[in-house]
């Protein structure tokens, strides 16, 4: 079945970087894009950005510009989200979600299970 | 940036109908999507493009969009429907997706 499988939880120190993976299966990876969504503890959903599985075009939310990089490896149908210069308020669950290949327009129909990232000294 | 307004909480007895609203300017021209997020789980798409249901979502879930308000309606509410519900749109002015703040549905 169609699914997105994310990497395991991470604990990082302030100032470090984290790279979360999202492996797709059950569909043609390069026919869709992947959006990344952050959810801080007890808070709502926050869109971080999107990457096309077709041509690697990216679009980042202004809040994360300069601190986030999204990439893909089409050979393994995997998307990655790297967040740098981590702060304690980056502690959150990060989700990947399937989106359109041309832009983050439209609904996100398949979601990964989420990856908890804890930033603590 | 575009703001989507949802009530923080809605309570309903089992078997009754729950209505969760999502408001914004010039809403009728935008496609609205709804997600259910049970505690400790990932969001699940329950309604897309205002009123369409993905396969596997019960017919009890329906959506509408008129004027400045979109509504997610859950008929014959069950205990398992207790969750947070988020609306989402594409903001064409910023070319970005936007989520509402979420509504906690409590089944009494």
Tab-separated table of N, CA and C in Angstrom, chain A residues 35-36 46-50 58-65 103-106 108, chain B residues 1-4 30-31 33 88-99:
chain	number	residue	atom	x	y	z
A	35	UNK	N	5.770	17.409	0.994
A	35	UNK	CA	5.789	18.560	1.892
A	35	UNK	C	6.245	18.106	3.268
A	36	UNK	N	6.848	19.028	4.002
A	36	UNK	CA	7.257	18.770	5.385
A	36	UNK	C	6.465	19.705	6.295
A	46	UNK	N	2.312	23.210	11.066
A	46	UNK	CA	3.008	24.333	10.441
A	46	UNK	C	3.739	23.822	9.213
A	47	UNK	N	3.394	24.345	8.042
A	47	UNK	CA	4.045	23.923	6.807
A	47	UNK	C	5.450	24.511	6.721
A	48	UNK	N	6.435	23.661	6.441
A	48	UNK	CA	7.820	24.096	6.366
A	48	UNK	C	8.302	24.296	4.944
A	49	UNK	N	7.825	23.456	4.044
A	49	UNK	CA	8.307	23.549	2.689
A	49	UNK	C	7.926	22.319	1.890
A	50	UNK	N	8.373	22.313	0.650
A	50	UNK	CA	7.979	21.268	-0.306
A	50	UNK	C	9.120	21.017	-1.278
A	58	UNK	N	12.230	23.209	-5.139
A	58	UNK	CA	11.865	23.361	-3.736
A	58	UNK	C	11.153	24.687	-3.507
A	59	UNK	N	10.425	24.732	-2.408
A	59	UNK	CA	9.744	25.950	-1.988
A	59	UNK	C	9.693	25.896	-0.469
A	60	UNK	N	10.343	26.884	0.181
A	60	UNK	CA	10.439	26.872	1.636
A	60	UNK	C	9.592	27.986	2.243
A	61	UNK	N	8.985	27.720	3.370
A	61	UNK	CA	8.312	28.776	4.111
A	61	UNK	C	9.346	29.820	4.534
A	62	UNK	N	8.940	31.065	4.497
A	62	UNK	CA	9.879	32.156	4.794
A	62	UNK	C	10.528	31.960	6.166
A	63	UNK	N	9.766	31.436	7.109
A	63	UNK	CA	10.268	31.261	8.474
A	63	UNK	C	11.502	30.374	8.528
A	64	UNK	N	11.620	29.436	7.584
A	64	UNK	CA	12.699	28.461	7.625
A	64	UNK	C	13.766	28.710	6.546
A	65	UNK	N	13.552	29.700	5.714
A	65	UNK	CA	14.521	30.014	4.668
A	65	UNK	C	15.905	30.219	5.268
A	103	UNK	N	3.721	21.633	-7.251
A	103	UNK	CA	3.721	22.637	-6.181
A	103	UNK	C	3.026	22.026	-4.984
A	104	UNK	N	3.057	22.738	-3.865
A	104	UNK	CA	2.403	22.244	-2.654
A	104	UNK	C	0.920	22.548	-2.652
A	105	UNK	N	0.394	22.899	-3.826
A	105	UNK	CA	-1.042	23.126	-3.968
A	105	UNK	C	-1.786	21.817	-3.739
A	106	UNK	N	-2.982	21.904	-3.164
A	106	UNK	CA	-3.787	20.707	-3.025
A	106	UNK	C	-3.624	20.061	-1.664
A	108	UNK	N	-2.785	17.105	1.138
A	108	UNK	CA	-1.710	16.168	1.445
A	108	UNK	C	-2.370	14.841	1.801
B	1	UNK	N	0.076	37.247	6.326
B	1	UNK	CA	-0.277	36.006	5.683
B	1	UNK	C	-1.736	35.652	5.995
B	2	UNK	N	-2.276	34.745	5.201
B	2	UNK	CA	-3.678	34.383	5.326
B	2	UNK	C	-3.926	33.670	6.645
B	3	UNK	N	-5.031	34.021	7.302
B	3	UNK	CA	-5.353	33.429	8.597
B	3	UNK	C	-6.627	32.604	8.478
B	4	UNK	N	-6.556	31.361	8.936
B	4	UNK	CA	-7.724	30.493	9.005
B	4	UNK	C	-8.151	30.385	10.465
B	30	UNK	N	-11.665	29.343	-2.515
B	30	UNK	CA	-10.532	28.468	-2.218
B	30	UNK	C	-11.014	27.046	-1.956
B	31	UNK	N	-10.195	26.079	-2.332
B	31	UNK	CA	-10.474	24.682	-1.998
B	31	UNK	C	-9.993	24.403	-0.577
B	33	UNK	N	-9.361	21.735	2.610
B	33	UNK	CA	-9.081	20.338	2.941
B	33	UNK	C	-9.131	20.192	4.455
B	88	UNK	N	-7.219	23.334	5.931
B	88	UNK	CA	-6.033	23.785	5.189
B	88	UNK	C	-6.471	24.318	3.831
B	89	UNK	N	-5.833	25.385	3.391
B	89	UNK	CA	-6.071	25.925	2.070
B	89	UNK	C	-4.759	26.293	1.418
B	90	UNK	N	-4.819	26.609	0.145
B	90	UNK	CA	-3.686	27.181	-0.575
B	90	UNK	C	-3.932	28.680	-0.644
B	91	UNK	N	-3.007	29.458	-0.059
B	91	UNK	CA	-3.112	30.902	-0.094
B	91	UNK	C	-2.464	31.410	-1.372
B	92	UNK	N	-3.271	31.850	-2.318
B	92	UNK	CA	-2.741	32.255	-3.617
B	92	UNK	C	-1.976	33.576	-3.547
B	93	UNK	N	-2.183	34.347	-2.497
B	93	UNK	CA	-1.456	35.621	-2.402
B	93	UNK	C	-0.004	35.401	-1.990
B	94	UNK	N	0.243	34.366	-1.207
B	94	UNK	CA	1.614	34.063	-0.789
B	94	UNK	C	2.157	32.810	-1.468
B	95	UNK	N	1.278	32.117	-2.223
B	95	UNK	CA	1.656	30.841	-2.846
B	95	UNK	C	2.182	29.864	-1.799
B	96	UNK	N	1.424	29.725	-0.729
B	96	UNK	CA	1.823	28.832	0.348
B	96	UNK	C	0.579	28.117	0.890
B	97	UNK	N	0.741	26.865	1.358
B	97	UNK	CA	-0.365	26.230	2.079
B	97	UNK	C	-0.466	26.841	3.482
B	98	UNK	N	-1.675	26.909	3.975
B	98	UNK	CA	-1.925	27.457	5.311
B	98	UNK	C	-2.855	26.510	6.044
B	99	UNK	N	-2.521	26.252	7.324
B	99	UNK	CA	-3.368	25.423	8.183
B	99	UNK	C	-4.124	26.304	9.172
